[in-house]
PDB file of C-alpha atoms and ligand atoms in Angstrom:
ATOM      1  CA  MET A   1      79.406-176.764-170.798  1.00 97.00           C
ATOM      2  CA  LYS A   2      80.340-175.580-174.298  1.00 98.00           C
ATOM      3  CA  LEU A   3      82.362-172.565-175.342  1.00 98.00           C
ATOM      4  CA  TYR A   4      82.041-171.160-178.843  1.00 98.00           C
ATOM      5  CA  THR A   5      85.494-169.826-179.533  1.00 98.00           C
ATOM      6  CA  TYR A   6      88.007-168.837-182.195  1.00 98.00           C
ATOM      7  CA  PHE A   7      91.698-169.343-181.593  1.00 98.00           C
ATOM      8  CA  ARG A   8      92.642-165.737-182.432  1.00 97.00           C
ATOM      9  CA  SER A   9      89.734-164.085-180.608  1.00 98.00           C
ATOM     10  CA  SER A  10      91.097-162.244-177.608  1.00 97.00           C
ATOM     11  CA  ALA A  11      87.645-162.100-175.993  1.00 98.00           C
ATOM     12  CA  ALA A  12      87.405-165.905-176.247  1.00 98.00           C
ATOM     13  CA  TYR A  13      91.024-166.163-175.019  1.00 98.00           C
ATOM     14  CA  ARG A  14      89.919-164.350-171.814  1.00 98.00           C
ATOM     15  CA  VAL A  15      87.259-166.975-171.188  1.00 98.00           C
ATOM     16  CA  ARG A  16      89.593-169.880-172.023  1.00 98.00           C
ATOM     17  CA  ILE A  17      91.970-168.583-169.347  1.00 98.00           C
ATOM     18  CA  ALA A  18      89.109-168.261-166.849  1.00 98.00           C
ATOM     19  CA  LEU A  19      87.905-171.820-167.560  1.00 98.00           C
ATOM     20  CA  ASN A  20      91.447-173.120-167.002  1.00 98.00           C
ATOM     21  CA  LEU A  21      91.917-171.125-163.794  1.00 98.00           C
ATOM     22  CA  LYS A  22      88.623-172.481-162.473  1.00 98.00           C
ATOM     23  CA  GLY A  23      89.529-176.003-163.575  1.00 97.00           C
ATOM     24  CA  ILE A  24      86.388-176.349-165.701  1.00 97.00           C
ATOM     25  CA  GLN A  25      86.440-178.813-168.607  1.00 96.00           C
ATOM     26  CA  ALA A  26      84.322-177.222-171.329  1.00 98.00           C
ATOM     27  CA  GLU A  27      83.844-178.468-174.863  1.00 98.00           C
ATOM     28  CA  LEU A  28      85.427-175.911-177.202  1.00 98.00           C
ATOM     29  CA  LEU A  29      83.455-175.361-180.413  1.00 98.00           C
ATOM     30  CA  PRO A  30      85.411-173.340-182.980  1.00 98.00           C
ATOM     31  CA  VAL A  31      83.617-170.631-184.974  1.00 98.00           C
ATOM     32  CA  ASP A  32      85.880-169.587-187.843  1.00 98.00           C
ATOM     33  CA  LEU A  33      85.589-165.803-188.032  1.00 97.00           C
ATOM     34  CA  LEU A  34      87.260-165.651-191.459  1.00 96.00           C
ATOM     35  CA  LYS A  35      86.129-168.726-193.427  1.00 95.00           C
ATOM     36  CA  ASP A  36      83.613-167.925-196.188  1.00 92.00           C
ATOM     37  CA  GLY A  37      83.069-164.423-194.859  1.00 93.00           C
ATOM     38  CA  GLY A  38      82.815-165.668-191.280  1.00 97.00           C
ATOM     39  CA  GLU A  39      80.921-168.550-189.679  1.00 97.00           C
ATOM     40  CA  GLN A  40      79.618-166.073-187.087  1.00 98.00           C
ATOM     41  CA  PHE A  41      77.203-164.876-189.793  1.00 97.00           C
ATOM     42  CA  GLY A  42      76.038-168.372-190.801  1.00 97.00           C
ATOM     43  CA  ALA A  43      72.452-169.414-190.079  1.00 97.00           C
ATOM     44  CA  ALA A  44      73.399-171.864-187.335  1.00 96.00           C
ATOM     45  CA  TYR A  45      75.364-169.352-185.269  1.00 98.00           C
ATOM     46  CA  ASP A  46      73.027-166.462-186.086  1.00 97.00           C
ATOM     47  CA  ALA A  47      70.161-168.420-184.512  1.00 97.00           C
ATOM     48  CA  LEU A  48      72.150-168.746-181.292  1.00 97.00           C
ATOM     49  CA  ASN A  49      73.857-165.364-181.143  1.00 97.00           C
ATOM     50  CA  PRO A  50      72.413-162.408-183.046  1.00 97.00           C
ATOM     51  CA  SER A  51      75.491-160.343-182.123  1.00 97.00           C
ATOM     52  CA  HIS A  52      77.628-162.542-184.417  1.00 98.00           C
ATOM     53  CA  LEU A  53      80.541-162.452-181.972  1.00 98.00           C
ATOM     54  CA  VAL A  54      82.501-164.987-179.966  1.00 98.00           C
ATOM     55  CA  PRO A  55      82.792-166.071-177.230  1.00 98.00           C
ATOM     56  CA  MET A  56      79.472-167.608-176.300  1.00 98.00           C
ATOM     57  CA  LEU A  57      78.948-170.060-173.457  1.00 98.00           C
ATOM     58  CA  GLU A  58      76.273-172.737-173.449  1.00 98.00           C
ATOM     59  CA  ASP A  59      75.456-174.196-170.064  1.00 98.00           C
ATOM     60  CA  ASP A  60      72.511-176.454-169.469  1.00 96.00           C
ATOM     61  CA  GLY A  61      70.339-174.701-172.068  1.00 95.00           C
ATOM     62  CA  MET A  62      71.509-171.206-171.162  1.00 97.00           C
ATOM     63  CA  LEU A  63      73.327-169.141-173.784  1.00 98.00           C
ATOM     64  CA  SER A  64      75.602-166.482-172.375  1.00 98.00           C
ATOM     65  CA  THR A  65      77.516-163.893-174.385  1.00 98.00           C
ATOM     66  CA  GLN A  66      80.008-161.146-173.469  1.00 98.00           C
ATOM     67  CA  SER A  67      83.294-162.416-172.100  1.00 98.00           C
ATOM     68  CA  LEU A  68      83.178-160.494-168.819  1.00 98.00           C
ATOM     69  CA  ALA A  69      79.619-161.621-168.086  1.00 98.00           C
ATOM     70  CA  ILE A  70      80.670-165.198-168.864  1.00 98.00           C
ATOM     71  CA  ILE A  71      83.707-164.983-166.570  1.00 98.00           C
ATOM     72  CA  GLU A  72      81.576-163.618-163.729  1.00 98.00           C
ATOM     73  CA  TYR A  73      79.036-166.394-164.305  1.00 98.00           C
ATOM     74  CA  LEU A  74      81.770-169.036-164.133  1.00 98.00           C
ATOM     75  CA  ASP A  75      83.126-167.437-161.000  1.00 98.00           C
ATOM     76  CA  GLU A  76      79.736-167.322-159.294  1.00 97.00           C
ATOM     77  CA  THR A  77      78.698-170.844-160.215  1.00 97.00           C
ATOM     78  CA  CYS A  78      81.957-172.776-159.854  1.00 95.00           C
ATOM     79  CA  PRO A  79      83.800-172.879-156.548  1.00 88.00           C
ATOM     80  CA  GLY A  80      87.528-172.452-156.117  1.00 91.00           C
ATOM     81  CA  ASN A  81      90.107-169.971-157.401  1.00 96.00           C
ATOM     82  CA  PRO A  82      87.958-166.830-157.226  1.00 98.00           C
ATOM     83  CA  LEU A  83      88.458-164.499-160.203  1.00 98.00           C
ATOM     84  CA  LEU A  84      86.709-161.595-158.465  1.00 98.00           C
ATOM     85  CA  PRO A  85      87.803-160.552-154.968  1.00 97.00           C
ATOM     86  CA  ARG A  86      85.623-160.577-151.880  1.00 95.00           C
ATOM     87  CA  THR A  87      84.712-156.965-151.123  1.00 98.00           C
ATOM     88  CA  PRO A  88      82.622-154.637-153.314  1.00 98.00           C
ATOM     89  CA  ARG A  89      85.476-152.111-153.437  1.00 98.00           C
ATOM     90  CA  GLU A  90      87.945-154.693-154.648  1.00 98.00           C
ATOM     91  CA  ARG A  91      85.469-156.121-157.134  1.00 98.00           C
ATOM     92  CA  ALA A  92      84.859-152.622-158.495  1.00 98.00           C
ATOM     93  CA  ARG A  93      88.590-152.224-159.040  1.00 98.00           C
ATOM     94  CA  VAL A  94      88.980-155.552-160.834  1.00 98.00           C
ATOM     95  CA  ARG A  95      85.948-154.830-163.032  1.00 98.00           C
ATOM     96  CA  ALA A  96      87.293-151.370-163.870  1.00 98.00           C
ATOM     97  CA  LEU A  97      90.726-152.725-164.835  1.00 98.00           C
ATOM     98  CA  SER A  98      89.054-155.407-166.950  1.00 98.00           C
ATOM     99  CA  GLN A  99      86.850-152.842-168.666  1.00 98.00           C
ATOM    100  CA  VAL A 100      89.750-150.588-169.620  1.00 98.00           C
ATOM    101  CA  ILE A 101      90.676-153.466-171.902  1.00 98.00           C
ATOM    102  CA  ALA A 102      87.305-154.991-172.749  1.00 98.00           C
ATOM    103  CA  CYS A 103      85.413-151.703-173.216  1.00 98.00           C
ATOM    104  CA  ASP A 104      87.961-148.974-173.953  1.00 97.00           C
ATOM    105  CA  ILE A 105      90.503-150.779-176.150  1.00 97.00           C
ATOM    106  CA  HIS A 106      89.156-153.982-177.651  1.00 97.00           C
ATOM    107  CA  PRO A 107      85.877-152.821-179.272  1.00 97.00           C
ATOM    108  CA  LEU A 108      87.744-150.223-181.329  1.00 97.00           C
ATOM    109  CA  ASN A 109      90.136-152.840-182.670  1.00 95.00           C
ATOM    110  CA  ASN A 110      87.716-155.667-183.290  1.00 95.00           C
ATOM    111  CA  LEU A 111      87.721-157.533-186.609  1.00 95.00           C
ATOM    112  CA  ARG A 112      84.507-155.898-187.826  1.00 97.00           C
ATOM    113  CA  VAL A 113      85.885-152.437-187.066  1.00 97.00           C
ATOM    114  CA  LEU A 114      89.117-153.165-188.944  1.00 96.00           C
ATOM    115  CA  LYS A 115      87.081-154.519-191.868  1.00 96.00           C
ATOM    116  CA  TYR A 116      84.959-151.347-191.860  1.00 97.00           C
ATOM    117  CA  LEU A 117      88.039-149.124-191.873  1.00 97.00           C
ATOM    118  CA  LYS A 118      89.356-150.964-194.914  1.00 97.00           C
ATOM    119  CA  ARG A 119      86.189-151.572-196.912  1.00 96.00           C
ATOM    120  CA  LYS A 120      84.076-148.482-196.174  1.00 97.00           C
ATOM    121  CA  LEU A 121      86.672-145.860-195.322  1.00 97.00           C
ATOM    122  CA  ASN A 122      89.391-147.132-197.688  1.00 97.00           C
ATOM    123  CA  ALA A 123      91.999-147.109-194.944  1.00 98.00           C
ATOM    124  CA  SER A 124      95.388-148.454-196.049  1.00 97.00           C
ATOM    125  CA  PRO A 125      97.099-151.247-194.059  1.00 96.00           C
ATOM    126  CA  GLU A 126      99.374-148.562-192.567  1.00 96.00           C
ATOM    127  CA  GLN A 127      96.408-146.437-191.474  1.00 96.00           C
ATOM    128  CA  ARG A 128      94.681-149.493-190.042  1.00 95.00           C
ATOM    129  CA  ASP A 129      97.780-150.404-188.031  1.00 94.00           C
ATOM    130  CA  GLU A 130      98.147-146.821-186.867  1.00 95.00           C
ATOM    131  CA  TRP A 131      94.517-146.871-185.654  1.00 96.00           C
ATOM    132  CA  TYR A 132      95.084-150.185-183.888  1.00 95.00           C
ATOM    133  CA  ARG A 133      98.233-149.030-182.107  1.00 95.00           C
ATOM    134  CA  HIS A 134      96.710-145.686-181.154  1.00 96.00           C
ATOM    135  CA  TRP A 135      93.819-147.210-179.183  1.00 97.00           C
ATOM    136  CA  ILE A 136      96.025-149.868-177.626  1.00 96.00           C
ATOM    137  CA  SER A 137      98.616-147.359-176.414  1.00 96.00           C
ATOM    138  CA  LEU A 138      95.970-145.028-174.987  1.00 96.00           C
ATOM    139  CA  GLY A 139      94.393-147.838-172.960  1.00 97.00           C
ATOM    140  CA  LEU A 140      97.637-149.515-171.904  1.00 98.00           C
ATOM    141  CA  GLU A 141      99.090-146.222-170.733  1.00 98.00           C
ATOM    142  CA  ALA A 142      96.084-145.637-168.487  1.00 97.00           C
ATOM    143  CA  LEU A 143      96.288-149.173-167.168  1.00 98.00           C
ATOM    144  CA  GLU A 144     100.033-148.996-166.517  1.00 98.00           C
ATOM    145  CA  ARG A 145      99.685-145.734-164.576  1.00 98.00           C
ATOM    146  CA  GLN A 146      96.816-147.102-162.512  1.00 98.00           C
ATOM    147  CA  LEU A 147      98.638-150.315-161.652  1.00 98.00           C
ATOM    148  CA  VAL A 148     101.804-148.464-160.667  1.00 98.00           C
ATOM    149  CA  ARG A 149      99.793-146.027-158.534  1.00 98.00           C
ATOM    150  CA  ASP A 150      97.488-148.408-156.675  1.00 98.00           C
ATOM    151  CA  PRO A 151      98.647-150.233-153.534  1.00 98.00           C
ATOM    152  CA  GLU A 152      96.215-153.059-154.393  1.00 98.00           C
ATOM    153  CA  THR A 153      98.413-154.090-157.313  1.00 98.00           C
ATOM    154  CA  GLY A 154     100.431-157.141-156.384  1.00 98.00           C
ATOM    155  CA  LEU A 155     102.151-159.884-158.322  1.00 98.00           C
ATOM    156  CA  PHE A 156      99.077-159.740-160.530  1.00 98.00           C
ATOM    157  CA  CYS A 157      96.739-156.863-161.489  1.00 98.00           C
ATOM    158  CA  HIS A 158      94.962-157.152-158.148  1.00 98.00           C
ATOM    159  CA  GLY A 159      96.796-158.838-155.301  1.00 98.00           C
ATOM    160  CA  ASP A 160      98.883-161.944-155.571  1.00 98.00           C
ATOM    161  CA  THR A 161      96.515-164.290-157.372  1.00 98.00           C
ATOM    162  CA  PRO A 162      95.124-163.964-160.913  1.00 98.00           C
ATOM    163  CA  THR A 163      91.753-162.260-161.355  1.00 98.00           C
ATOM    164  CA  MET A 164      89.462-161.375-164.250  1.00 98.00           C
ATOM    165  CA  ALA A 165      91.716-158.373-164.950  1.00 98.00           C
ATOM    166  CA  ASP A 166      94.635-160.700-165.699  1.00 98.00           C
ATOM    167  CA  CYS A 167      92.356-162.782-167.950  1.00 99.00           C
ATOM    168  CA  CYS A 168      91.894-159.577-169.975  1.00 98.00           C
ATOM    169  CA  LEU A 169      95.454-158.278-169.815  1.00 98.00           C
ATOM    170  CA  VAL A 170      97.274-161.281-171.266  1.00 98.00           C
ATOM    171  CA  PRO A 171      95.216-161.542-174.510  1.00 98.00           C
ATOM    172  CA  GLN A 172      95.434-157.783-175.029  1.00 98.00           C
ATOM    173  CA  LEU A 173      99.234-157.824-174.757  1.00 98.00           C
ATOM    174  CA  TYR A 174      99.318-160.840-177.069  1.00 97.00           C
ATOM    175  CA  ASN A 175      97.419-158.791-179.675  1.00 96.00           C
ATOM    176  CA  ALA A 176      99.587-155.740-179.087  1.00 96.00           C
ATOM    177  CA  ARG A 177     102.686-157.798-179.900  1.00 96.00           C
ATOM    178  CA  LYS A 178     101.004-159.190-183.002  1.00 93.00           C
ATOM    179  CA  PHE A 179     100.604-155.609-184.244  1.00 91.00           C
ATOM    180  CA  ASP A 180     104.196-154.690-183.284  1.00 93.00           C
ATOM    181  CA  CYS A 181     103.167-152.234-180.580  1.00 94.00           C
ATOM    182  CA  ASP A 182     106.050-150.931-178.517  1.00 95.00           C
ATOM    183  CA  LEU A 183     105.494-152.333-175.024  1.00 97.00           C
ATOM    184  CA  THR A 184     108.561-150.800-173.384  1.00 97.00           C
ATOM    185  CA  PRO A 185     106.508-148.025-171.670  1.00 97.00           C
ATOM    186  CA  TYR A 186     104.355-150.672-169.956  1.00 98.00           C
ATOM    187  CA  ALA A 187     106.918-152.441-167.784  1.00 98.00           C
ATOM    188  CA  SER A 188     104.448-153.365-165.017  1.00 98.00           C
ATOM    189  CA  LEU A 189     101.907-154.787-167.446  1.00 98.00           C
ATOM    190  CA  VAL A 190     104.583-156.839-169.167  1.00 98.00           C
ATOM    191  CA  ALA A 191     105.923-158.125-165.827  1.00 98.00           C
ATOM    192  CA  ILE A 192     102.437-159.143-164.665  1.00 98.00           C
ATOM    193  CA  ALA A 193     101.709-160.859-167.984  1.00 98.00           C
ATOM    194  CA  GLU A 194     104.990-162.791-167.698  1.00 98.00           C
ATOM    195  CA  ARG A 195     103.954-164.040-164.265  1.00 98.00           C
ATOM    196  CA  CYS A 196     100.601-165.079-165.705  1.00 98.00           C
ATOM    197  CA  GLU A 197     102.181-166.902-168.618  1.00 98.00           C
ATOM    198  CA  ALA A 198     104.289-168.937-166.232  1.00 98.00           C
ATOM    199  CA  LEU A 199     101.003-170.616-165.211  1.00 98.00           C
ATOM    200  CA  PRO A 200      99.626-173.506-167.321  1.00 98.00           C
ATOM    201  CA  ALA A 201      96.103-172.002-167.157  1.00 98.00           C
ATOM    202  CA  PHE A 202      97.317-169.051-169.206  1.00 98.00           C
ATOM    203  CA  ARG A 203      99.727-170.968-171.447  1.00 98.00           C
ATOM    204  CA  ASN A 204      97.159-173.581-172.441  1.00 98.00           C
ATOM    205  CA  ALA A 205      94.705-170.869-173.472  1.00 98.00           C
ATOM    206  CA  ARG A 206      97.103-169.302-175.985  1.00 98.00           C
ATOM    207  CA  PRO A 207      95.856-169.105-179.584  1.00 98.00           C
ATOM    208  CA  GLU A 208      98.563-171.441-180.882  1.00 97.00           C
ATOM    209  CA  GLU A 209      97.524-174.154-178.382  1.00 97.00           C
ATOM    210  CA  GLN A 210      93.964-174.314-179.726  1.00 98.00           C
ATOM    211  CA  GLN A 211      92.580-177.126-181.879  1.00 96.00           C
ATOM    212  CA  ASP A 212      91.485-174.628-184.562  1.00 96.00           C
ATOM    213  CA  ALA A 213      94.882-172.842-184.716  1.00 96.00           C
ATOM    214  CA  ARG A 214      96.452-172.629-188.147  1.00 85.00           C
TER     215      ARG A 214
HETATM  216  N1  GSH B 301      82.299-157.437-175.937  1.00 66.54           N
HETATM  217  C1  GSH B 301      82.422-158.736-176.491  1.00 66.54           C
HETATM  218  C2  GSH B 301      83.309-158.667-177.711  1.00 66.54           C
HETATM  219  C3  GSH B 301      83.320-159.942-178.482  1.00 66.54           C
HETATM  220  C4  GSH B 301      84.087-159.763-179.776  1.00 66.54           C
HETATM  221  O1  GSH B 301      84.248-158.647-180.248  1.00 66.54           O
HETATM  222  N2  GSH B 301      84.539-160.880-180.369  1.00 66.54           N
HETATM  223  C5  GSH B 301      85.259-160.792-181.608  1.00 66.54           C
HETATM  224  C6  GSH B 301      86.513-161.631-181.566  1.00 66.54           C
HETATM  225  S1  GSH B 301      87.642-161.053-180.339  1.00 66.54           S
HETATM  226  C7  GSH B 301      84.403-161.300-182.745  1.00 66.54           C
HETATM  227  O2  GSH B 301      83.674-162.252-182.589  1.00 66.54           O
HETATM  228  N3  GSH B 301      84.482-160.653-183.907  1.00 66.54           N
HETATM  229  C8  GSH B 301      83.764-161.052-185.070  1.00 66.54           C
HETATM  230  C9  GSH B 301      83.626-159.932-186.051  1.00 66.54           C
HETATM  231  O3  GSH B 301      84.134-158.836-185.803  1.00 66.54           O
HETATM  232  O4  GSH B 301      82.994-160.186-187.086  1.00 66.54           O
HETATM  233  C10 GSH B 301      82.990-159.700-175.456  1.00 66.54           C
HETATM  234  O5  GSH B 301      83.685-159.251-174.539  1.00 66.54           O
HETATM  235  O6  GSH B 301      82.712-160.911-175.530  1.00 66.54           O
END
């Protein structure tokens, strides 16, 4: 199995956590999103992934994109440490929590969106950061309120073992800190992320632990 990744990509970070939690040894192939305008646009990667995004998983001739689809694939094909719970209701909850991050926050703050703000809309660094923090705080506030409200919340986002939702939460909080977002209103999210980061599966997936980190 091969994972096309970039150390700073939070979507790839989600999948690195999932691989570690499942105990899967995958070959990590770095795609530098910044070098020479971005290796994601180079001919080699373009032929594999017309979306020009990481992560991408290669497994026995199959190419799979979209971090949540990849995580579900890993969960369905590799036994042990389930990342999605057993019942449809619980799975719906974990998918919804994951999508608050992967669908409602992250796409608005992606590299190509930030580049567009700067290059096409002439946004200043301050305006860009304001945009970034706005979408993060909106999503994190919703997530915090839901986790505080729901009895299904445990030591982790759902129950007492890590799920796909935790694979999404930790990279998003990592990014929020990078952009100096104030995390004090999100005490439950921060506490859950701390529990996650006590586990080697999460720590070893951190951007600074990656071979392409610089
Ligand atoms: N929905 C996709 C998002 C993937 C994505 O946006 N990846 C970013 C890095 S976190 C990327 O490759 N960006 C390249 C670019 O914006 O040019 C997923 O969950 O995998």
